[in-house]
Structure formats: structure tokens, C-alpha cells
């Protein structure tokens, strides 16, 4: 049965070609939301290829799996998939891919547990550094002002979500600049960027030898910031958002010659000050639709023998 092998080959080609095509394209920085969608569809296609290959290999290797999978299928469809004619390779493929899927689930669970642990620690530190006033109830307001000498602001997800701003940031940021920072962080929260980062980190950590997952993680970290910048700039202007970024990061050395952990900040400021031409609405729609079809291709390939048998 060659279909599982064809699905694996399609997944490998998608994993190799998608990052290269996106790296050569000139539009992801102009349309970070569309780029986020395209990346998700490409990675989803790779995962769908592996899942379908695992299912068909297991169905061909073991009747206990093939029976339920093809329980309602007509006889010609079952014959088209040639169940029971595979060799040892089907068992090996099914077990290997099942282990990969289980490992992915374990890594995602580990990433979620770690994120929740970090969140609990940050909330405990927040309660210690900004204790509640007499009569004040926890979580009554979405904004928390924290005493601090370094200008900073971050969104703390959870129940309830809170936006933390240091007093140094309040001193350095003017009214609209502070509003732009708040809009940036709210953009992260509304789009649930934290889940994108968790999933991409789980795949990259679980399969460090797979380049597409490492590229997926790196691009998610970069693109979510660009998307949040666009949310803020649409409401308060590109210049105001750029100045707010400069004020928050000027003391961190990000604008110096030595690279830092926030080396992308100068590029983000430059992007805001020299706004690129956006794609037309028609091209954005075409890219979105084309990306949505990528995970559908392996599904159509998997159903092709059955459709031919019925045709």
C-alpha cells in the first residue's frame, strides 16, 4: 500500500518548501496576520499528513484498527485500499508515527504546565510587589501599576487577565504612547497569541531536528509582535507606537551595536516609521484561501482511492 508513503512524502515536501517560500516572499512583514495564518496552515498540513499516514498504516497492519476505520465503507472502497496486503513496514510506520503523536501531546502538555507555573510565579511576585489595599479585592481591575525603575509593560494572561505597567513606564510614556502600549498588549490577548507561542514551542522542543518546527517557533515570536504593533498603530498612529517602543527599550541597549534578547525592536521601529505598502484586499483573500487549502490536499489524497472506487 503506497498511500501512507505518499502522504509522508507530501508532508516532507511541505515541511521543506513552505519555510523557504515564506522566507523568499516579500509580503509577510507587510501582512503579519496573513503570514501567521499561512504558517499555521503549513504546519497543520504536515501534521495532517503524518496523522493520515499513521491511520492508514495502522488500518493496513491490524484488523482491529482497519475494521472500525472502514466499518461503514462499501466493499469496493475497502478493496481499493488493499487492507491486509502490507508488510512489516506498515506496522513500523504506524508505531513510529503514533509515538511521534504521543510525544507531541506530551510536549504540548509540558509547555502548558510550564506556562501556568510561570504565570503563578509572576502573579505571586505581583501580589508581593503590589499588595492589595485595605478593602480591595483581587482581580478587580485589568490594570496593575507596579513600582519599578525600568520602563516595562506586559500582559499577564489567566483568570482574570491583567496588564502590568511599571511606574517608570508611566513617567516616560506620554498619554497616547501609553495608550498605544496598552493596545499592543491587548492585541496579544485578543488574538490569543500565547497559545500560538505554546504550540510552536512544544513542536520545536519536541522535534528539534525538524527545521520547519524551529522556523515556525521563531516566526511566531516575530510575527505576533508585528501583528500587535499593527493593532496599536491603527488606533494611535505609527509614529506614536514607534516612539512608545523606543521609550520602553531605550535603556535595554537594543539600539546599540551588540545584539540583545530584543534585537527585533529596531526592525519593528523602522517598520513603523517607514510603513510598507499593504497588499490589496483581493490578494489577502487569495493568500488566505490558498493557505486554507493546503491542509485539505492530504485529505483529498487519502480519500482518492475510495473516490475512484465509487466513481
mmCIF file of C-alpha atoms in Angstrom:
data_model
loop_
_atom_site.group_PDB
_atom_site.id
_atom_site.type_symbol
_atom_site.label_atom_id
_atom_site.label_comp_id
_atom_site.label_asym_id
_atom_site.label_seq_id
_atom_site.Cartn_x
_atom_site.Cartn_y
_atom_site.Cartn_z
ATOM 1 C CA UNK A 1 0.000 0.000 0.000
ATOM 2 C CA UNK A 2 1.753 3.088 -1.277
ATOM 3 C CA UNK A 3 -0.681 5.709 0.012
ATOM 4 C CA UNK A 4 0.877 6.127 3.512
ATOM 5 C CA UNK A 5 4.285 6.578 1.909
ATOM 6 C CA UNK A 6 2.866 9.173 -0.485
ATOM 7 C CA UNK A 7 1.354 11.067 2.441
ATOM 8 C CA UNK A 8 4.689 11.058 4.272
ATOM 9 C CA UNK A 9 6.416 12.309 1.132
ATOM 10 C CA UNK A 10 3.841 15.096 0.782
ATOM 11 C CA UNK A 11 4.366 16.067 4.424
ATOM 12 C CA UNK A 12 8.138 16.139 3.948
ATOM 13 C CA UNK A 13 7.836 18.301 0.828
ATOM 14 C CA UNK A 14 5.524 20.711 2.645
ATOM 15 C CA UNK A 15 7.926 20.906 5.589
ATOM 16 C CA UNK A 16 10.832 21.703 3.272
ATOM 17 C CA UNK A 17 9.189 24.019 0.750
ATOM 18 C CA UNK A 18 6.845 26.079 2.930
ATOM 19 C CA UNK A 19 9.554 27.772 5.084
ATOM 20 C CA UNK A 20 11.655 28.503 2.002
ATOM 21 C CA UNK A 21 8.763 30.022 0.073
ATOM 22 C CA UNK A 22 7.734 32.154 3.033
ATOM 23 C CA UNK A 23 11.333 33.282 3.614
ATOM 24 C CA UNK A 24 11.616 34.439 -0.005
ATOM 25 C CA UNK A 25 8.249 36.206 -0.036
ATOM 26 C CA UNK A 26 8.217 39.979 0.437
ATOM 27 C CA UNK A 27 4.750 40.239 1.992
ATOM 28 C CA UNK A 28 4.896 38.559 5.475
ATOM 29 C CA UNK A 29 6.219 41.703 7.170
ATOM 30 C CA UNK A 30 3.549 43.746 5.424
ATOM 31 C CA UNK A 31 0.742 41.372 6.393
ATOM 32 C CA UNK A 32 1.741 39.614 9.615
ATOM 33 C CA UNK A 33 -1.784 38.339 10.330
ATOM 34 C CA UNK A 34 -1.955 36.632 6.934
ATOM 35 C CA UNK A 35 1.560 35.269 7.457
ATOM 36 C CA UNK A 36 0.534 33.818 10.826
ATOM 37 C CA UNK A 37 -2.380 32.067 9.126
ATOM 38 C CA UNK A 38 -0.201 30.706 6.305
ATOM 39 C CA UNK A 39 2.352 29.339 8.770
ATOM 40 C CA UNK A 40 -0.362 27.638 10.805
ATOM 41 C CA UNK A 41 -1.857 26.048 7.693
ATOM 42 C CA UNK A 42 1.540 24.784 6.521
ATOM 43 C CA UNK A 43 2.348 23.179 9.869
ATOM 44 C CA UNK A 44 -1.190 21.789 10.097
ATOM 45 C CA UNK A 45 -0.714 20.182 6.678
ATOM 46 C CA UNK A 46 2.456 18.445 7.872
ATOM 47 C CA UNK A 47 0.669 17.150 10.968
ATOM 48 C CA UNK A 48 -2.363 16.009 8.929
ATOM 49 C CA UNK A 49 -0.081 14.109 6.550
ATOM 50 C CA UNK A 50 1.516 12.264 9.447
ATOM 51 C CA UNK A 51 -1.829 11.559 11.132
ATOM 52 C CA UNK A 52 -3.415 10.164 7.958
ATOM 53 C CA UNK A 53 -0.354 8.085 7.147
ATOM 54 C CA UNK A 54 -0.416 6.658 10.676
ATOM 55 C CA UNK A 55 -4.134 5.836 10.437
ATOM 56 C CA UNK A 56 -3.892 4.126 7.057
ATOM 57 C CA UNK A 57 -0.753 2.214 8.050
ATOM 58 C CA UNK A 58 -2.402 1.000 11.243
ATOM 59 C CA UNK A 59 -5.556 0.045 9.323
ATOM 60 C CA UNK A 60 -3.478 -1.958 6.857
ATOM 61 C CA UNK A 61 -1.426 -3.645 9.585
ATOM 62 C CA UNK A 62 -4.090 -4.534 12.146
ATOM 63 C CA UNK A 63 -7.690 -5.559 11.551
ATOM 64 C CA UNK A 64 -8.609 -4.178 14.985
ATOM 65 C CA UNK A 65 -7.875 -0.711 13.576
ATOM 66 C CA UNK A 66 -8.952 -1.231 9.969
ATOM 67 C CA UNK A 67 -12.343 -2.647 10.941
ATOM 68 C CA UNK A 68 -13.599 0.454 12.789
ATOM 69 C CA UNK A 69 -11.993 2.847 10.286
ATOM 70 C CA UNK A 70 -13.718 1.209 7.294
ATOM 71 C CA UNK A 71 -16.776 -0.095 9.142
ATOM 72 C CA UNK A 72 -19.283 1.877 7.063
ATOM 73 C CA UNK A 73 -17.337 1.828 3.794
ATOM 74 C CA UNK A 74 -18.703 -0.129 0.805
ATOM 75 C CA UNK A 75 -16.847 -3.228 -0.332
ATOM 76 C CA UNK A 76 -15.205 -1.633 -3.401
ATOM 77 C CA UNK A 77 -13.776 1.143 -1.217
ATOM 78 C CA UNK A 78 -12.233 -1.352 1.216
ATOM 79 C CA UNK A 79 -10.743 -3.286 -1.706
ATOM 80 C CA UNK A 80 -9.324 -0.060 -3.161
ATOM 81 C CA UNK A 81 -7.231 0.480 -0.044
ATOM 82 C CA UNK A 82 -5.874 -3.100 -0.205
ATOM 83 C CA UNK A 83 -6.042 -3.702 3.517
ATOM 84 C CA UNK A 84 -4.094 -6.683 4.804
ATOM 85 C CA UNK A 85 -1.613 -6.715 1.901
ATOM 86 C CA UNK A 86 1.077 -4.648 3.615
ATOM 87 C CA UNK A 87 4.239 -5.974 5.124
ATOM 88 C CA UNK A 88 6.192 -5.194 8.244
ATOM 89 C CA UNK A 89 6.744 -1.611 7.129
ATOM 90 C CA UNK A 90 3.111 -0.735 7.870
ATOM 91 C CA UNK A 91 3.467 -1.857 11.493
ATOM 92 C CA UNK A 92 6.703 0.091 11.864
ATOM 93 C CA UNK A 93 5.293 3.230 10.257
ATOM 94 C CA UNK A 94 2.136 3.160 12.356
ATOM 95 C CA UNK A 95 4.004 2.634 15.629
ATOM 96 C CA UNK A 96 6.611 5.294 14.821
ATOM 97 C CA UNK A 97 4.047 7.909 13.881
ATOM 98 C CA UNK A 98 1.879 7.041 16.884
ATOM 99 C CA UNK A 99 4.865 7.552 19.148
ATOM 100 C CA UNK A 100 5.528 10.884 17.435
ATOM 101 C CA UNK A 101 1.935 11.982 18.016
ATOM 102 C CA UNK A 102 2.057 10.906 21.649
ATOM 103 C CA UNK A 103 5.352 12.731 22.109
ATOM 104 C CA UNK A 104 3.822 15.889 20.600
ATOM 105 C CA UNK A 105 0.939 15.711 23.066
ATOM 106 C CA UNK A 106 3.373 15.234 25.950
ATOM 107 C CA UNK A 107 5.467 18.215 24.862
ATOM 108 C CA UNK A 108 2.396 20.418 24.491
ATOM 109 C CA UNK A 109 1.186 19.394 27.942
ATOM 110 C CA UNK A 110 4.630 20.125 29.368
ATOM 111 C CA UNK A 111 4.671 23.549 27.723
ATOM 112 C CA UNK A 112 1.214 24.383 29.113
ATOM 113 C CA UNK A 113 2.205 23.216 32.600
ATOM 114 C CA UNK A 114 5.382 25.289 32.465
ATOM 115 C CA UNK A 115 3.466 28.336 31.256
ATOM 116 C CA UNK A 116 0.943 28.001 34.065
ATOM 117 C CA UNK A 117 3.750 27.581 36.576
ATOM 118 C CA UNK A 118 5.476 30.712 35.299
ATOM 119 C CA UNK A 119 2.169 32.543 35.422
ATOM 120 C CA UNK A 120 1.566 31.529 39.025
ATOM 121 C CA UNK A 121 5.063 32.657 39.985
ATOM 122 C CA UNK A 122 4.584 36.015 38.262
ATOM 123 C CA UNK A 123 1.219 36.522 39.941
ATOM 124 C CA UNK A 124 2.741 35.668 43.326
ATOM 125 C CA UNK A 125 5.565 38.139 42.664
ATOM 126 C CA UNK A 126 2.991 40.695 41.556
ATOM 127 C CA UNK A 127 0.991 40.250 44.779
ATOM 128 C CA UNK A 128 4.206 40.644 46.763
ATOM 129 C CA UNK A 129 5.369 43.775 44.957
ATOM 130 C CA UNK A 130 1.901 45.326 44.599
ATOM 131 C CA UNK A 131 -0.110 44.163 47.626
ATOM 132 C CA UNK A 132 -3.824 44.803 47.771
ATOM 133 C CA UNK A 133 -5.031 47.871 49.609
ATOM 134 C CA UNK A 134 -7.454 47.508 52.525
ATOM 135 C CA UNK A 135 -10.880 46.635 51.131
ATOM 136 C CA UNK A 136 -9.523 45.919 47.650
ATOM 137 C CA UNK A 137 -10.444 42.580 46.107
ATOM 138 C CA UNK A 138 -8.019 40.652 43.864
ATOM 139 C CA UNK A 139 -8.652 40.934 40.145
ATOM 140 C CA UNK A 140 -10.963 43.929 40.408
ATOM 141 C CA UNK A 141 -9.159 45.851 37.666
ATOM 142 C CA UNK A 142 -7.396 44.868 34.440
ATOM 143 C CA UNK A 143 -4.533 47.338 35.028
ATOM 144 C CA UNK A 144 -1.872 46.951 37.707
ATOM 145 C CA UNK A 145 0.735 49.649 38.338
ATOM 146 C CA UNK A 146 3.970 48.195 39.655
ATOM 147 C CA UNK A 147 6.775 50.158 41.268
ATOM 148 C CA UNK A 148 9.867 49.752 39.110
ATOM 149 C CA UNK A 149 12.884 51.664 37.845
ATOM 150 C CA UNK A 150 12.817 50.114 34.368
ATOM 151 C CA UNK A 151 10.045 51.099 31.947
ATOM 152 C CA UNK A 152 8.123 47.965 31.076
ATOM 153 C CA UNK A 153 4.639 46.707 30.332
ATOM 154 C CA UNK A 154 3.333 43.203 29.799
ATOM 155 C CA UNK A 155 0.084 41.296 29.606
ATOM 156 C CA UNK A 156 -0.419 38.597 32.221
ATOM 157 C CA UNK A 157 -2.917 36.039 30.876
ATOM 158 C CA UNK A 158 -5.074 33.975 33.149
ATOM 159 C CA UNK A 159 -8.235 34.456 35.156
ATOM 160 C CA UNK A 160 -8.567 37.367 35.294
ATOM 161 C CA UNK A 161 -6.101 38.696 32.693
ATOM 162 C CA UNK A 162 -4.208 41.772 33.799
ATOM 163 C CA UNK A 163 -1.991 44.373 32.199
ATOM 164 C CA UNK A 164 1.053 45.301 34.299
ATOM 165 C CA UNK A 165 2.763 48.667 33.824
ATOM 166 C CA UNK A 166 5.723 49.906 35.830
ATOM 167 C CA UNK A 167 5.874 53.381 37.282
ATOM 168 C CA UNK A 168 8.958 54.091 35.178
ATOM 169 C CA UNK A 169 6.887 53.415 32.057
ATOM 170 C CA UNK A 170 4.190 55.806 33.290
ATOM 171 C CA UNK A 171 6.813 58.512 33.793
ATOM 172 C CA UNK A 172 8.418 58.046 30.388
ATOM 173 C CA UNK A 173 5.369 57.460 28.216
ATOM 174 C CA UNK A 174 3.078 60.268 27.227
ATOM 175 C CA UNK A 175 -0.679 59.793 27.147
ATOM 176 C CA UNK A 176 -1.115 58.423 23.626
ATOM 177 C CA UNK A 177 2.118 56.450 23.844
ATOM 178 C CA UNK A 178 0.837 54.665 26.929
ATOM 179 C CA UNK A 179 -2.442 54.027 25.147
ATOM 180 C CA UNK A 180 -0.510 52.517 22.240
ATOM 181 C CA UNK A 181 1.360 50.172 24.607
ATOM 182 C CA UNK A 182 -1.924 49.096 26.185
ATOM 183 C CA UNK A 183 -3.437 48.494 22.740
ATOM 184 C CA UNK A 184 -0.384 46.440 21.744
ATOM 185 C CA UNK A 185 -0.705 44.157 24.759
ATOM 186 C CA UNK A 186 -4.468 43.868 24.368
ATOM 187 C CA UNK A 187 -3.882 42.857 20.759
ATOM 188 C CA UNK A 188 -1.836 39.896 22.012
ATOM 189 C CA UNK A 189 -4.593 38.918 24.428
ATOM 190 C CA UNK A 190 -7.491 39.221 21.983
ATOM 191 C CA UNK A 191 -5.724 37.143 19.317
ATOM 192 C CA UNK A 192 -4.637 34.528 21.901
ATOM 193 C CA UNK A 193 -1.051 34.759 20.770
ATOM 194 C CA UNK A 194 0.039 32.914 23.911
ATOM 195 C CA UNK A 195 -1.462 29.684 22.564
ATOM 196 C CA UNK A 196 0.356 30.110 19.261
ATOM 197 C CA UNK A 197 3.620 30.503 21.149
ATOM 198 C CA UNK A 198 2.893 27.468 23.347
ATOM 199 C CA UNK A 199 2.115 25.201 20.378
ATOM 200 C CA UNK A 200 5.096 26.344 18.331
ATOM 201 C CA UNK A 201 7.435 25.942 21.309
ATOM 202 C CA UNK A 202 6.098 22.441 22.009
ATOM 203 C CA UNK A 203 6.709 21.314 18.422
ATOM 204 C CA UNK A 204 10.170 22.894 18.247
ATOM 205 C CA UNK A 205 11.258 21.452 21.600
ATOM 206 C CA UNK A 206 9.762 18.045 20.887
ATOM 207 C CA UNK A 207 11.321 17.694 17.438
ATOM 208 C CA UNK A 208 14.489 19.828 17.404
ATOM 209 C CA UNK A 209 15.789 18.007 14.302
ATOM 210 C CA UNK A 210 12.785 19.122 12.216
ATOM 211 C CA UNK A 211 13.670 22.556 10.753
ATOM 212 C CA UNK A 212 10.093 23.537 9.901
ATOM 213 C CA UNK A 213 9.070 23.454 13.562
ATOM 214 C CA UNK A 214 12.044 25.570 14.660
ATOM 215 C CA UNK A 215 11.269 28.095 11.915
ATOM 216 C CA UNK A 216 7.599 28.023 12.945
ATOM 217 C CA UNK A 217 8.520 28.920 16.539
ATOM 218 C CA UNK A 218 10.878 31.727 15.531
ATOM 219 C CA UNK A 219 8.398 33.237 13.078
ATOM 220 C CA UNK A 220 5.552 33.062 15.585
ATOM 221 C CA UNK A 221 7.563 35.117 18.085
ATOM 222 C CA UNK A 222 8.360 37.694 15.415
ATOM 223 C CA UNK A 223 5.012 37.878 13.641
ATOM 224 C CA UNK A 224 2.851 38.163 16.761
ATOM 225 C CA UNK A 225 4.802 41.278 17.730
ATOM 226 C CA UNK A 226 4.324 42.784 14.278
ATOM 227 C CA UNK A 227 0.610 41.986 14.392
ATOM 228 C CA UNK A 228 0.255 43.615 17.820
ATOM 229 C CA UNK A 229 2.198 46.649 16.578
ATOM 230 C CA UNK A 230 -0.308 46.996 13.751
ATOM 231 C CA UNK A 231 -3.211 46.827 16.211
ATOM 232 C CA UNK A 232 -1.716 49.698 18.200
ATOM 233 C CA UNK A 233 -0.709 51.759 15.166
ATOM 234 C CA UNK A 234 -4.176 51.553 13.619
ATOM 235 C CA UNK A 235 -5.663 53.139 16.729
ATOM 236 C CA UNK A 236 -2.968 55.608 17.781
ATOM 237 C CA UNK A 237 -0.704 56.081 14.769
ATOM 238 C CA UNK A 238 2.534 54.532 13.614
ATOM 239 C CA UNK A 239 4.731 57.351 14.912
ATOM 240 C CA UNK A 240 3.209 57.195 18.393
ATOM 241 C CA UNK A 241 3.637 53.415 18.544
ATOM 242 C CA UNK A 242 7.240 53.662 17.347
ATOM 243 C CA UNK A 243 8.067 56.308 19.950
ATOM 244 C CA UNK A 244 6.492 54.155 22.659
ATOM 245 C CA UNK A 245 8.705 51.224 21.607
ATOM 246 C CA UNK A 246 11.772 53.453 21.747
ATOM 247 C CA UNK A 247 10.890 54.787 25.200
ATOM 248 C CA UNK A 248 10.317 51.294 26.601
ATOM 249 C CA UNK A 249 13.505 49.771 25.175
ATOM 250 C CA UNK A 250 15.980 52.649 25.017
ATOM 251 C CA UNK A 251 17.704 51.642 28.263
ATOM 252 C CA UNK A 252 17.987 47.962 27.287
ATOM 253 C CA UNK A 253 20.755 48.503 24.740
ATOM 254 C CA UNK A 254 18.675 47.212 21.840
ATOM 255 C CA UNK A 255 19.677 50.121 19.632
ATOM 256 C CA UNK A 256 23.401 49.558 20.154
ATOM 257 C CA UNK A 257 25.864 47.534 18.065
ATOM 258 C CA UNK A 258 25.720 44.445 20.314
ATOM 259 C CA UNK A 259 22.793 42.056 19.812
ATOM 260 C CA UNK A 260 20.426 41.586 22.719
ATOM 261 C CA UNK A 261 17.430 39.425 23.555
ATOM 262 C CA UNK A 262 15.192 42.063 21.942
ATOM 263 C CA UNK A 263 17.188 42.533 18.785
ATOM 264 C CA UNK A 264 13.983 42.719 16.728
ATOM 265 C CA UNK A 265 12.920 46.026 18.297
ATOM 266 C CA UNK A 266 14.956 48.253 15.900
ATOM 267 C CA UNK A 267 13.416 46.445 12.918
ATOM 268 C CA UNK A 268 9.950 46.928 14.394
ATOM 269 C CA UNK A 269 10.581 50.645 14.922
ATOM 270 C CA UNK A 270 11.930 51.015 11.377
ATOM 271 C CA UNK A 271 8.879 49.176 10.029
ATOM 272 C CA UNK A 272 6.539 51.541 11.856
ATOM 273 C CA UNK A 273 8.391 54.660 10.710
ATOM 274 C CA UNK A 274 8.540 53.522 7.079
ATOM 275 C CA UNK A 275 5.204 51.803 6.598
ATOM 276 C CA UNK A 276 5.299 49.258 3.746
ATOM 277 C CA UNK A 277 2.571 49.158 1.165
ATOM 278 C CA UNK A 278 -0.134 46.732 2.264
ATOM 279 C CA UNK A 279 -1.423 44.062 -0.059
ATOM 280 C CA UNK A 280 -4.739 44.625 -1.703
ATOM 281 C CA UNK A 281 -7.790 43.074 -0.088
ATOM 282 C CA UNK A 282 -8.188 40.722 -3.049
ATOM 283 C CA UNK A 283 -4.633 39.408 -2.724
ATOM 284 C CA UNK A 284 -5.010 38.968 1.038
ATOM 285 C CA UNK A 285 -8.153 36.969 0.386
ATOM 286 C CA UNK A 286 -6.394 34.829 -2.224
ATOM 287 C CA UNK A 287 -3.488 34.099 0.106
ATOM 288 C CA UNK A 288 -5.849 33.218 2.953
ATOM 289 C CA UNK A 289 -7.913 30.893 0.764
ATOM 290 C CA UNK A 290 -4.849 29.237 -0.780
ATOM 291 C CA UNK A 291 -3.337 28.611 2.650
ATOM 292 C CA UNK A 292 -6.590 27.112 3.896
ATOM 293 C CA UNK A 293 -6.480 24.610 1.026
ATOM 294 C CA UNK A 294 -3.004 23.331 1.928
ATOM 295 C CA UNK A 295 -4.179 21.044 4.793
ATOM 296 C CA UNK A 296 -7.032 19.858 2.556
ATOM 297 C CA UNK A 297 -4.630 18.403 -0.043
ATOM 298 C CA UNK A 298 -3.513 15.422 2.099
ATOM 299 C CA UNK A 299 -7.153 14.725 2.993
ATOM 300 C CA UNK A 300 -8.078 14.584 -0.694
ATOM 301 C CA UNK A 301 -5.074 12.365 -1.378
ATOM 302 C CA UNK A 302 -6.114 9.983 1.392
ATOM 303 C CA UNK A 303 -9.683 9.777 0.042
ATOM 304 C CA UNK A 304 -8.619 9.452 -3.595
ATOM 305 C CA UNK A 305 -8.655 5.601 -3.804
ATOM 306 C CA UNK A 306 -12.106 5.438 -2.245
ATOM 307 C CA UNK A 307 -13.468 8.174 -4.503
ATOM 308 C CA UNK A 308 -12.104 6.412 -7.569
ATOM 309 C CA UNK A 309 -13.718 3.164 -6.439
ATOM 310 C CA UNK A 310 -17.058 4.914 -6.127
ATOM 311 C CA UNK A 311 -16.649 6.911 -9.306
#
